[in-house]
Coordinates of C-alpha atoms in Angstrom, one line a residue:
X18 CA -73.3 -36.3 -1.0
X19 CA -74.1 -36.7 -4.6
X20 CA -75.7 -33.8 -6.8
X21 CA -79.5 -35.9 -6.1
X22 CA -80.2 -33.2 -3.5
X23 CA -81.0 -30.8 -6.1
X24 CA -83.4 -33.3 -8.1
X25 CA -85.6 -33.0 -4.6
X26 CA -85.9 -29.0 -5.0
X27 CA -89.2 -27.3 -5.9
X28 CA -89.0 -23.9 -7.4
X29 CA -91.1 -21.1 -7.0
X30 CA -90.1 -19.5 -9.5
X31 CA -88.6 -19.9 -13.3
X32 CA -84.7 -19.5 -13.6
X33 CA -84.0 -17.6 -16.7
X34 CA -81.8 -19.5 -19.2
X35 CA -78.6 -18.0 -19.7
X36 CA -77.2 -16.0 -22.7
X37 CA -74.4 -16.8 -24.9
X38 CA -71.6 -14.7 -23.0
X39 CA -73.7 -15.1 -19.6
X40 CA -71.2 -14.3 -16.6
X41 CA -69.8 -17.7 -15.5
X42 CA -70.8 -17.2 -11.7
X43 CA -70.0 -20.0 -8.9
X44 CA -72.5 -18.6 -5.8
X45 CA -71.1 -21.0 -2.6
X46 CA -72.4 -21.3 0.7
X47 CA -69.6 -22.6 3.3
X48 CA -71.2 -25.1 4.7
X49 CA -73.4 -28.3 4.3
X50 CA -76.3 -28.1 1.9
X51 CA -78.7 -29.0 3.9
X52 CA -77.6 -25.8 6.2
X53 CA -77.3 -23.7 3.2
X54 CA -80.4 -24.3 1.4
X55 CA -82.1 -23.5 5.4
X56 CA -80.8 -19.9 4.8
X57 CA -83.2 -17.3 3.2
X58 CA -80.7 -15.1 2.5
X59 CA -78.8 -17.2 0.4
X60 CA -81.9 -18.8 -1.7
X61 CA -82.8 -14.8 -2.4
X62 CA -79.4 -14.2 -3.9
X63 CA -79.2 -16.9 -5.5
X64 CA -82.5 -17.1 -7.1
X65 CA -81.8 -13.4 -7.8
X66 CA -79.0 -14.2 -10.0
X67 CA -80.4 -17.5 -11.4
X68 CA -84.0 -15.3 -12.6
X69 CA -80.8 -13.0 -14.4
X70 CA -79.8 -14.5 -18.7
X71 CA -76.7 -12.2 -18.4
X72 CA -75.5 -14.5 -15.1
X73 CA -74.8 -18.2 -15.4
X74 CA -75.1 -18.7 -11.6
X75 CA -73.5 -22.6 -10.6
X76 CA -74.3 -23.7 -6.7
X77 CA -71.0 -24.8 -4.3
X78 CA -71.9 -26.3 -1.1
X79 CA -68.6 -27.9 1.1
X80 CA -70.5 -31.4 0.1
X81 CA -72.0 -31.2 -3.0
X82 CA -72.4 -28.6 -6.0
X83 CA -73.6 -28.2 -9.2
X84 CA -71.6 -28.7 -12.6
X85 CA -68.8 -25.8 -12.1
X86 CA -68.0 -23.7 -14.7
X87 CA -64.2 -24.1 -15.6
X88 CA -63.2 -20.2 -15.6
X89 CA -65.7 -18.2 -13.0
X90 CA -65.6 -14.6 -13.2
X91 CA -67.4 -14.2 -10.3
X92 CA -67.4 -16.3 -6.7
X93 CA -69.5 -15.1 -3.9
X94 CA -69.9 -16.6 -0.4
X95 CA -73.3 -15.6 1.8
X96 CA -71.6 -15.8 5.5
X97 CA -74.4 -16.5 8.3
X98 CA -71.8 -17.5 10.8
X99 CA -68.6 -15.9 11.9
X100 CA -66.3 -19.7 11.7
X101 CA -67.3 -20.9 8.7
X102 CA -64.7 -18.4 7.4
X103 CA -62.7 -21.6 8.0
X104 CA -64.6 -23.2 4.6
X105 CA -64.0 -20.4 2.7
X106 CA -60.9 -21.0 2.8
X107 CA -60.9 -24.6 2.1
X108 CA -63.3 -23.6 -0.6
X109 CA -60.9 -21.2 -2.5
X110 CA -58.6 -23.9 -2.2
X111 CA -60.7 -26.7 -3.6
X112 CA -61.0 -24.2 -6.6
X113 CA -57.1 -23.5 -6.9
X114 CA -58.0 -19.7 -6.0
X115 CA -55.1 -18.1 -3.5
X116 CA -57.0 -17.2 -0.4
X117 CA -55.3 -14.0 -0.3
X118 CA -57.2 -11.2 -2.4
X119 CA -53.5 -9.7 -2.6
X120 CA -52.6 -13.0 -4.2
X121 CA -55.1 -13.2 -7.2
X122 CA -54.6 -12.1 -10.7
X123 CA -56.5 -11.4 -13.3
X124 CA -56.9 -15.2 -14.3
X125 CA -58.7 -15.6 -11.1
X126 CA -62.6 -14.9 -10.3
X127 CA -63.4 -11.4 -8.4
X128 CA -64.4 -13.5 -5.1
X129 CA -67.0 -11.3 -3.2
X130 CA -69.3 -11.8 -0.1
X131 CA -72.7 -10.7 2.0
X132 CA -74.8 -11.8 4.5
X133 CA -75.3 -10.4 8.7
X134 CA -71.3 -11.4 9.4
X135 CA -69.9 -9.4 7.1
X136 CA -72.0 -6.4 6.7
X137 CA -72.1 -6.0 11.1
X138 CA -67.7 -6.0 10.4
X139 CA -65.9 -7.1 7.6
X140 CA -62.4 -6.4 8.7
X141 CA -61.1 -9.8 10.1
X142 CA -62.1 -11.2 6.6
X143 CA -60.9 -7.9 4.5
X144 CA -57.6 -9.5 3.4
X145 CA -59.4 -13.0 2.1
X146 CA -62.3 -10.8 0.0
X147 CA -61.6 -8.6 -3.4
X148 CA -65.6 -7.1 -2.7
X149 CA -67.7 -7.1 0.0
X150 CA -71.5 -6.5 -0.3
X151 CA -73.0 -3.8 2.6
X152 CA -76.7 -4.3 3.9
X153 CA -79.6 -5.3 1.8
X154 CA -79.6 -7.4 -1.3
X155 CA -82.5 -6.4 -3.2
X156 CA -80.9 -3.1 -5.2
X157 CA -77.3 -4.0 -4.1
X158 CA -76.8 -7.2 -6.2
X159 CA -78.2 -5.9 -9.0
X160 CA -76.2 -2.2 -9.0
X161 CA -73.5 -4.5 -8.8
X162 CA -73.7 -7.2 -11.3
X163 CA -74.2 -4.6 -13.5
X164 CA -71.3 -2.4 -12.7
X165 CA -69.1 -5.5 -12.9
X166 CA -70.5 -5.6 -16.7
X167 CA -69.2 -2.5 -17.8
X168 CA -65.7 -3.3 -16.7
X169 CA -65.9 -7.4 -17.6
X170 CA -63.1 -7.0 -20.1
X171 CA -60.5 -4.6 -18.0
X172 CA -57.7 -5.7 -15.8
X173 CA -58.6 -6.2 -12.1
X174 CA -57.7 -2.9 -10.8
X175 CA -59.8 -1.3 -13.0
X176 CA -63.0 -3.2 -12.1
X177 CA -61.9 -3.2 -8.5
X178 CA -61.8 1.0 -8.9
X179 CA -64.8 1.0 -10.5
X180 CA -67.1 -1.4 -8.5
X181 CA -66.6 0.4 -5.3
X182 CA -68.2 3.4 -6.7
X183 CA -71.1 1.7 -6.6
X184 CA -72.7 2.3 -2.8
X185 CA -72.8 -0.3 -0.8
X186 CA -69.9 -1.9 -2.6
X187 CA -66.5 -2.2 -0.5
X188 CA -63.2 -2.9 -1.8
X189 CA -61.0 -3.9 1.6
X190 CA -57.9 -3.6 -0.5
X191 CA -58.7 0.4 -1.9
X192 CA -58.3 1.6 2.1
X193 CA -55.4 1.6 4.0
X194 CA -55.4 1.1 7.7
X195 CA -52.7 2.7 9.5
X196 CA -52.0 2.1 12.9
X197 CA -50.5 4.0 16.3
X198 CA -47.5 1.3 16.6
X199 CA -47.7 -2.4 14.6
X200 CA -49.7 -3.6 18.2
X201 CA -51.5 -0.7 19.2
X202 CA -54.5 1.4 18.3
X203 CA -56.0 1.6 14.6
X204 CA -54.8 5.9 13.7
X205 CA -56.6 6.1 10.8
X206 CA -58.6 4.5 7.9
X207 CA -58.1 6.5 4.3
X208 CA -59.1 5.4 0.3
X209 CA -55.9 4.6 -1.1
X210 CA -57.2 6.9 -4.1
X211 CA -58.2 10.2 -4.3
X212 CA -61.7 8.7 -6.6
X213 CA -62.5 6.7 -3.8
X214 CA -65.4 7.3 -1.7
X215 CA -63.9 7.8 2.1
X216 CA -67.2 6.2 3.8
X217 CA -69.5 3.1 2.5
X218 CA -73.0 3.2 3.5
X219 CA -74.5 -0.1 3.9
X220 CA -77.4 -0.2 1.8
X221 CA -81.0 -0.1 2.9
X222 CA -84.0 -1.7 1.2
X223 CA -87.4 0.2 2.0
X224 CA -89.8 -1.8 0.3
X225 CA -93.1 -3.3 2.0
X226 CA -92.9 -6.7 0.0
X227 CA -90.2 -8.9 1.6
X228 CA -88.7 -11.8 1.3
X229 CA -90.0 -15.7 0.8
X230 CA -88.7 -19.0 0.0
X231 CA -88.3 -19.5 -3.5
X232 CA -87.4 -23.0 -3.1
X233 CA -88.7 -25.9 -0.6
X234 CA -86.9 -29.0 -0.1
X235 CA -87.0 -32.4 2.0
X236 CA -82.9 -32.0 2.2
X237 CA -83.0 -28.6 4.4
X238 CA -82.1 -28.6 8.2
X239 CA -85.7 -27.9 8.6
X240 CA -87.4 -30.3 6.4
X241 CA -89.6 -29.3 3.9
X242 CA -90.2 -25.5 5.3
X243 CA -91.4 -22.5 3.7
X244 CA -89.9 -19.4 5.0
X245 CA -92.0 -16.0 4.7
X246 CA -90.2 -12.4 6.4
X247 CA -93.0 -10.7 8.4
X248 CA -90.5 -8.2 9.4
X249 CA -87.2 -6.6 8.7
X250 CA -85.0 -5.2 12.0
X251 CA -86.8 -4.5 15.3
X252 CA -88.5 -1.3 17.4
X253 CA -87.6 -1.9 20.4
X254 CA -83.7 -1.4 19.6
X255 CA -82.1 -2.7 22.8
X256 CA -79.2 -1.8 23.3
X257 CA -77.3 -4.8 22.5
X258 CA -78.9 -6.0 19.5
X259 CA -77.4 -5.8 16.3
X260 CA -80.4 -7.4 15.0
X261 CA -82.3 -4.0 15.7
X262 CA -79.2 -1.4 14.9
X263 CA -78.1 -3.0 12.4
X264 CA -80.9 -3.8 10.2
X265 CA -82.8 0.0 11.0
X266 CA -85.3 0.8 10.1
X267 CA -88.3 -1.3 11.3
X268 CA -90.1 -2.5 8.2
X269 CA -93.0 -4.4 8.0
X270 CA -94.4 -6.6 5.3
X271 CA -97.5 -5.7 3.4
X272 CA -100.6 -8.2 4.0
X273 CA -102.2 -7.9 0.9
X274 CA -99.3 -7.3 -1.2
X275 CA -96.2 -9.8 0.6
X276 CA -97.7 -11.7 3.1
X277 CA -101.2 -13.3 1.4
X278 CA -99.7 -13.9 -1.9
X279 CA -96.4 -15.2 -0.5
X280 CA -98.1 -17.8 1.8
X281 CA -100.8 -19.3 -0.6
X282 CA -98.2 -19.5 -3.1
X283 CA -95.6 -21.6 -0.6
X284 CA -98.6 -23.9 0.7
X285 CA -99.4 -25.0 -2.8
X286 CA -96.1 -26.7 -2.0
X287 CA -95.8 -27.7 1.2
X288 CA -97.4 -27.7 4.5
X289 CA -95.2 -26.4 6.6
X290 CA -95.0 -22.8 7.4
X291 CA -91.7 -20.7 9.2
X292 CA -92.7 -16.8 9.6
X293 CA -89.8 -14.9 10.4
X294 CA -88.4 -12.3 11.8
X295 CA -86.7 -10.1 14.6
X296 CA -90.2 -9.3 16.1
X297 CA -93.0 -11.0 14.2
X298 CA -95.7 -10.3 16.8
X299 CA -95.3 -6.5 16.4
X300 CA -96.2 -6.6 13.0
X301 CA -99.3 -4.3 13.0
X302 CA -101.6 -6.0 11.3
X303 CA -100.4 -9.9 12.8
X304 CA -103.3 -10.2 14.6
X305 CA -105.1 -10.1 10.8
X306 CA -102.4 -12.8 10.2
X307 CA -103.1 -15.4 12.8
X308 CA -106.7 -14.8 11.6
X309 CA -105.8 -15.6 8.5
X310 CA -103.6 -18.7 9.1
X311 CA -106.8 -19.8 11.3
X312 CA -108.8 -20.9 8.5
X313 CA -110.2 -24.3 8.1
X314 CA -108.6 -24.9 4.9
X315 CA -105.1 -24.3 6.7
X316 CA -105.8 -27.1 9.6
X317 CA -102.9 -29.3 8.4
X318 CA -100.2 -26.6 8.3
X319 CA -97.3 -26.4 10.9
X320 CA -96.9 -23.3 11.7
X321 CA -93.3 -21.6 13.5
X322 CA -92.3 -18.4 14.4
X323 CA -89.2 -17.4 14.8
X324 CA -89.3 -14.7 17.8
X325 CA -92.2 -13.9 19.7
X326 CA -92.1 -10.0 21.8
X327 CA -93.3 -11.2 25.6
X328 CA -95.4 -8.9 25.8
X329 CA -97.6 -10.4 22.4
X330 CA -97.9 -13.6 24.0
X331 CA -101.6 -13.8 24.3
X332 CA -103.6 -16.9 24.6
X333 CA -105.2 -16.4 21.5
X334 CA -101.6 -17.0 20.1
X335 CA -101.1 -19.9 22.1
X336 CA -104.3 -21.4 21.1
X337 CA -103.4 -21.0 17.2
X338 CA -100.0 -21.9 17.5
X339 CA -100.6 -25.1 19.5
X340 CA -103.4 -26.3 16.6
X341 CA -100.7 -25.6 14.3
X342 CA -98.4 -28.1 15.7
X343 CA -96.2 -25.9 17.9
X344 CA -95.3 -27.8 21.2
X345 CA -93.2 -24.0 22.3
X346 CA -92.7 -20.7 22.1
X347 CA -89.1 -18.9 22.8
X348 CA -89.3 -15.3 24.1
X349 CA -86.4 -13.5 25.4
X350 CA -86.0 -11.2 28.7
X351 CA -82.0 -10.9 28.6
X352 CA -82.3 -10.4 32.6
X353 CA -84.8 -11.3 35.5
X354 CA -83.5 -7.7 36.9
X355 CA -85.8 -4.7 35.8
X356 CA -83.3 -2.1 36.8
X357 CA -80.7 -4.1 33.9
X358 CA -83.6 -4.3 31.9
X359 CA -83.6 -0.6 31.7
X360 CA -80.4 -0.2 31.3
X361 CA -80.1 -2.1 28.2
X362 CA -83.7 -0.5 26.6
X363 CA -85.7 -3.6 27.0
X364 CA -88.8 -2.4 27.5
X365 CA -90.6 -5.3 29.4
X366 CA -91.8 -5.7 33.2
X367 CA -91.7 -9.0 35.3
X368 CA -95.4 -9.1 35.2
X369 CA -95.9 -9.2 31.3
X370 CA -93.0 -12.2 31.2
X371 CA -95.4 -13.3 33.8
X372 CA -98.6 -13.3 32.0
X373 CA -96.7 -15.1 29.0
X374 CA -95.8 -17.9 30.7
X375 CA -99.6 -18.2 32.1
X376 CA -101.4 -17.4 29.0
X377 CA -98.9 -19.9 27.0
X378 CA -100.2 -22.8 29.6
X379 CA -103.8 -21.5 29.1
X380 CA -104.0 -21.8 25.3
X381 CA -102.5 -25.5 25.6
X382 CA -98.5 -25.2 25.0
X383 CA -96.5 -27.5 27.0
X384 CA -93.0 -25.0 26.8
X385 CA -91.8 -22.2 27.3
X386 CA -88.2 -21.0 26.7
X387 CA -86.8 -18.1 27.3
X388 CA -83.4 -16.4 26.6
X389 CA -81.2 -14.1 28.7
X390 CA -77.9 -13.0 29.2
X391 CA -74.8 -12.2 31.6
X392 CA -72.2 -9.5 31.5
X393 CA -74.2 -6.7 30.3
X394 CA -73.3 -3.8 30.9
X395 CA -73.9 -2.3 34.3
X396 CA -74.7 -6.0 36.0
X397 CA -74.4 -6.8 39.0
X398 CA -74.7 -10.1 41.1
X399 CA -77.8 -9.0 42.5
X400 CA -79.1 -8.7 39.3
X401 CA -78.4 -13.0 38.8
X402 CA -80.1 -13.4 42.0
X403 CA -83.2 -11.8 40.3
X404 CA -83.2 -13.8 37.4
X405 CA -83.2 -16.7 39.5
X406 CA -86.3 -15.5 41.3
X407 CA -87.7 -14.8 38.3
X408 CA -87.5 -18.2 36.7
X409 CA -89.0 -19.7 40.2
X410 CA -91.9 -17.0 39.8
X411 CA -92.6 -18.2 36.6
X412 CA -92.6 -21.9 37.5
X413 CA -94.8 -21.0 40.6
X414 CA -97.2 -19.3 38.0
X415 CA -97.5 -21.8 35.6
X416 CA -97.1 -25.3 36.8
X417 CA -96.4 -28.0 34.8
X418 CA -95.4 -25.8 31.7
X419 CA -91.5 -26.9 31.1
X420 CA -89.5 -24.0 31.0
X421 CA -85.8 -23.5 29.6
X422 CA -83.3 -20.6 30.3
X423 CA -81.1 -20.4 27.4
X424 CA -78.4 -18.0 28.2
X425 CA -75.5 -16.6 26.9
X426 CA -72.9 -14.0 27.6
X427 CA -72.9 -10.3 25.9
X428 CA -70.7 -10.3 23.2
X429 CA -70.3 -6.2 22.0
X430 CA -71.5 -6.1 18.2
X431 CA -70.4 -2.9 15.9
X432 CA -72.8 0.0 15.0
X433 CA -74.8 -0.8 18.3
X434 CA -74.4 1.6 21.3
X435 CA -72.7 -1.0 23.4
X436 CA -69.8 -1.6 20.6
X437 CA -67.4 0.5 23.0
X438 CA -68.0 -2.1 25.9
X439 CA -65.7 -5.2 26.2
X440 CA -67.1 -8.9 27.5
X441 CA -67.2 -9.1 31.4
X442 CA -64.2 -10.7 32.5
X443 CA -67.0 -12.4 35.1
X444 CA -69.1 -13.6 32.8
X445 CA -68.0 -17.0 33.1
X446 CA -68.4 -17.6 36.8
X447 CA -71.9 -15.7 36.2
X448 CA -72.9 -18.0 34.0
X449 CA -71.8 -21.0 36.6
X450 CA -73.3 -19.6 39.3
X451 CA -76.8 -19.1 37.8
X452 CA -76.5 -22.5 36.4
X453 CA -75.9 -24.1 40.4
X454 CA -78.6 -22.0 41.6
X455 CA -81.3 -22.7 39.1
X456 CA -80.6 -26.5 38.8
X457 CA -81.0 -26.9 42.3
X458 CA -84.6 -25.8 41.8
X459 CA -85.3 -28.1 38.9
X460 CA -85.1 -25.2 36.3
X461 CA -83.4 -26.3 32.8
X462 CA -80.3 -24.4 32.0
X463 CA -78.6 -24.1 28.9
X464 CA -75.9 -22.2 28.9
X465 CA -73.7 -21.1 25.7
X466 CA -70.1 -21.5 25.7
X467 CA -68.1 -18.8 27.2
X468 CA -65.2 -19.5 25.2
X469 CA -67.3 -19.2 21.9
X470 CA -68.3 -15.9 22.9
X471 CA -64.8 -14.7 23.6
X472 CA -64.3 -15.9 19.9
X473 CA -67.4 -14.3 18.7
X474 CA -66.3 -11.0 20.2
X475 CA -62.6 -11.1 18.7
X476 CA -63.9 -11.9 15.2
X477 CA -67.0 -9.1 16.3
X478 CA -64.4 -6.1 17.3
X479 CA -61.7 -7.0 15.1
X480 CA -59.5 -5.6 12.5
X481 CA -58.2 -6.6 9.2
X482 CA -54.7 -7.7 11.2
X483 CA -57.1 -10.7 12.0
X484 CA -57.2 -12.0 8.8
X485 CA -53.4 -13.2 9.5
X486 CA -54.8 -14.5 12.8
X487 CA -57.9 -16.5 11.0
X488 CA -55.2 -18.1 8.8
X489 CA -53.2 -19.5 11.6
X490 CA -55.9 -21.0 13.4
X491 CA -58.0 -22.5 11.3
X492 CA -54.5 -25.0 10.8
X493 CA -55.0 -25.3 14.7
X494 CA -58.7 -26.1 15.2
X495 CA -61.7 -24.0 16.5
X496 CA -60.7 -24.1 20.5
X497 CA -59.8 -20.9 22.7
X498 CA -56.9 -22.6 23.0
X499 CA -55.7 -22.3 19.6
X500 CA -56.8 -18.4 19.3
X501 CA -53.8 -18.2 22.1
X502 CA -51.8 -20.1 20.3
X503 CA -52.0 -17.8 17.5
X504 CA -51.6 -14.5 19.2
X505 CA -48.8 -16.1 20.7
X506 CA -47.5 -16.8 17.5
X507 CA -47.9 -13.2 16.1
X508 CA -46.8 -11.4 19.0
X509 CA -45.9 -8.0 17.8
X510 CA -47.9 -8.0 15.0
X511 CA -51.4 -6.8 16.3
X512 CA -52.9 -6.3 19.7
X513 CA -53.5 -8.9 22.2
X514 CA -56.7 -10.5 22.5
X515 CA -57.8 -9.3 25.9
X516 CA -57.7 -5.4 23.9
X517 CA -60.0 -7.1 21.2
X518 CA -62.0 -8.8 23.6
X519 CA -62.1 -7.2 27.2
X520 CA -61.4 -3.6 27.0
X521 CA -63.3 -0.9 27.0
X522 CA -62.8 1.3 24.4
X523 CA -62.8 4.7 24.6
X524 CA -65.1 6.5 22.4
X525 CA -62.7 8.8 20.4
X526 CA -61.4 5.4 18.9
X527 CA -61.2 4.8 15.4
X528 CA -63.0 1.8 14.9
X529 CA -62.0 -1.0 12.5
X530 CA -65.3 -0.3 10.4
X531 CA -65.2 3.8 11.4
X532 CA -65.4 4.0 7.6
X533 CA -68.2 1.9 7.3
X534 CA -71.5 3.5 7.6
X535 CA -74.5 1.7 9.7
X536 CA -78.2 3.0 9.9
X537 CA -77.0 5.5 13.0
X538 CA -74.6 7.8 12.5
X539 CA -71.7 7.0 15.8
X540 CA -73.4 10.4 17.3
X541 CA -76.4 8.7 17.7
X542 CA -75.3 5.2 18.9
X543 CA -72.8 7.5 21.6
X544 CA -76.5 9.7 23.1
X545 CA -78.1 5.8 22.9
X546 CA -74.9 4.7 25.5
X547 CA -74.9 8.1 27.1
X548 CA -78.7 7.3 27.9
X549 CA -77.3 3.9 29.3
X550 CA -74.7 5.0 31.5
X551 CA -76.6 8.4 32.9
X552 CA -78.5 5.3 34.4
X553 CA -76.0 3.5 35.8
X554 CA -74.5 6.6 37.8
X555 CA -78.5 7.1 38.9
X556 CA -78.1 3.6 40.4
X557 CA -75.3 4.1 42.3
X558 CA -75.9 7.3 43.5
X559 CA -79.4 5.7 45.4
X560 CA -77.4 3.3 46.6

């Protein structure tokens, strides 16, 4: 792909132009363009840096970039997905950086990185990443461009000791991990200096004006769309969800001062409108919204949203979002069983998922998909059997409205309550079985792979002994197979998979990110499980 994709941008808003003695600064996303440009975390960074005269910020894409500048001071990566650590890598290569932050000297850039993968657990990348970037970008970029600036001219240690000063900033190499035996247990995390901080908080932006496109482009996976953030994290804080835990607290944009001003200025540009969010409906005032969005002048807009609580699905909503060009609406109910639903803090009954599927027919969509989930925590076969039942209920209720179960398998996430909890060894007949059943009533299934969640909860619960893993594999390909064929390989050297991936941990365990500080302090998340399991002993005692 030839550097033409960028000529096809439109801006909203004016990059600064740079200084004389700007910081040379190579900002990459590892992966296609048109995936990268899709991510609104990564056009807020980088238009961030680009609005900065002190930064000269060039793009890096793994099929096109920007002219490069010849000696970067600073690389970062924005990580949205846990294997495309594999084009990092390729990446630093391409650039004639060692992929090894052990390996670089002060003639290479300070290669740093953000985004959901690494601030949920950094470790499996620690040994590939001189900084990593905690939470929130809005105050955390800033604090530490500027930082870097008053260290530009020192050696590397020194701006390494002096950037993770700065909170939010963590420097894998400044803590040393040590461990019960070379394959055992993590025994203890420490700052390999007595200056540096023993915990790093990930940082927490509490500001009522959020985030929106600031650019729009044919070339993005979703052509031409304009992305406004309704809301930040999620209230209803299952259990699971390291969208919710992770993200805490629940913050809503302003109407008057985000949302309004943020959506006329995006439709002077295109038509197509993407409102995001964990849980846009629960946005107070997003019945104001839809109002809004309902005006004549707005008749040609497509309008998405990106998650929709089940229990918001009016047919008002339906109505709007069907004039708006929406053909669907995805909710999710993890479970057709209300006693799992309980146990996992959804806080939903069969008869609102019910009522969504009706009042989605009624105001004239023509699908309906919905997500769940097996192996949680506490399931049990009967609970399948529910789901089934529910899926035919809803069919039964609203006839001729084509419904989908997406479903995947629970996959533990750090700083949630269920991070202790390993995947169900089961959950891969579970998933076959409720795939059987629901086929042979003419229900659409669509399962996720297994063996991709066994990755995603390795890379999810592992340490930094995984960045030797990582390397190995991504020489073998992205299969199970070849995460065997690695551990096999480095036998000795680090735990086996099935203790990264299966077990149960007990919850005196230091964690790989125990020195990492989440929204919740591990009290917290431990009364959150506590809650959990006092039910599942309830269960079984009625039984």
């Amino acid at each position: 792909m030839t550097a033409s994709v960028f000529s096809a941008e439109r801006l909203l808003f004016t990059p600064a132009t740079p200084d004389t003695g700007a910081i040379p600064t190579i900002f990459a996303f590892p992966n296609e363009y048109s995936v990268g440009i899709t991510s609104l975390g990564y056009q807020i960074v980088w238009a961030n840096l680009a609005m900065r005269s002190d930064v000269w910020v060039s793009r890096l894409f793994t099929d096109t970039h920007e002219p490069l500048p010849a000696s970067p001071e600073l690389l970062g990566f924005s990580i949205s997905w846990e294997l495309d650590y594999v084009n990092i890598l390729s990446l630093l290569e391409s650039l004639e950086i060692p992929i090894r932050a052990a390996d670089r000297t002060d003639a290479h850039p300070l290669v740093f990185g953000g985004g959901p993968v690494l601030t949920a657990n950094p470790e499996p990348f620690a040994g590939f990443f001189d900084v990593i970037l905690l939470g929130d970008g809005e105050n955390l970029l800033g604090d530490f461009i500027d930082a870097y600036k008053q260290v530009r001219n020192a050696g590397r240690q020194t701006q390494l000791r002096h950037l993770a000063q700065v909170p939010g900033v963590y420097v894998p190499s400044l803590y040393e991990v040590k461990y019960i035996s070379p394959d055992g247990p993590i025994q203890s995390i420490e700052p390999a200096f007595p200056d540096i901080p023993a915990t790093v908080a990930k940082q927490t932006y509490r500001g009522n004006v959020l985030s929106a496109s600031p650019v729009v482009t044919e070339k993005a996976a979703w052509e031409n769309i304009y992305m406004v953030e309704v809301v930040r994290s999620c209230p209803e804080m299952c259990r699971f969800c390291l969208a919710s835990y992770l993200t805490l607290p629940f913050r809503t944009a302003s109407m008057e001062a985000s949302l309004i001003p943020a959506i006329e200025r995006g439709l002077e540009v295109t038509n197509r409108l993407g409102l995001l969010g964990a849980s846009v409906t629960q946005h107070p005032e997003f019945d104001s919204l839809l109002d809004y969005l309902s005006q004549p002048k707005f008749d040609d807009v497509r309008l998405s949203i990106a998650s929709v609580r089940t229990n918001t699905v009016t047919e008002n909503l339906a109505k709007i979002l069907g004039n708006r060009g929406t053909k669907s609406l995805t909710i999710a109910i993890e479970s057709g069983s209300e006693r799992l639903r309980k146990i996992i803090n959804k806080k939903l009954n069969n008869e609102e998922i019910i009522q969504a599927a009706v009042n989605a027919k009624a105001g004239g969509l023509t699908g309906l998909k919905l997500y769940g989930m097996v192996g949680l925590p506490g399931e049990e076969p009967e609970d399948l059997e529910e789901t089934v039942a529910m899926m035919r209920s809803l069919k039964k209720a609203a006839p001729g409205l084509r419904l989908t179960l997406g479903c995947s398998t629970f996959v533990p996430k750090a700083h949630t309550p269920f991070q202790w909890f390993g995947v169900n060894s089961q959950a891969e007949k579970r998933l076959k079985s409720l795939e059987k059943q629901l086929r042979s009533h003419g229900l659409d299934f669509r399962p996720e792979s297994y063996n991709w969640s066994v990755i995603q909860a390795l890379i999810s619960r592992g340490d930094r002994r995984l960045s030797d893993l990582l390397e190995l594999v991504r020489h073998y390909g992205d299969s199970l197979g070849s995460y065997r064929r690695a551990f096999k390989e480095l036998r000795g050297k680090l735990p086996e998979m099935d203790f990264y991936v299966h077990t149960n941990w007990e919850l005196e365990r230091v964690l790989p990110w125990s020195h990492l500080q989440g929204p919740l302090p591990v009290a917290t998340l431990q009364k959150h499980l506590a809650d959990a399991t006092a039910y599942f002993k309830e269960v079984e005692q009625a039984s």
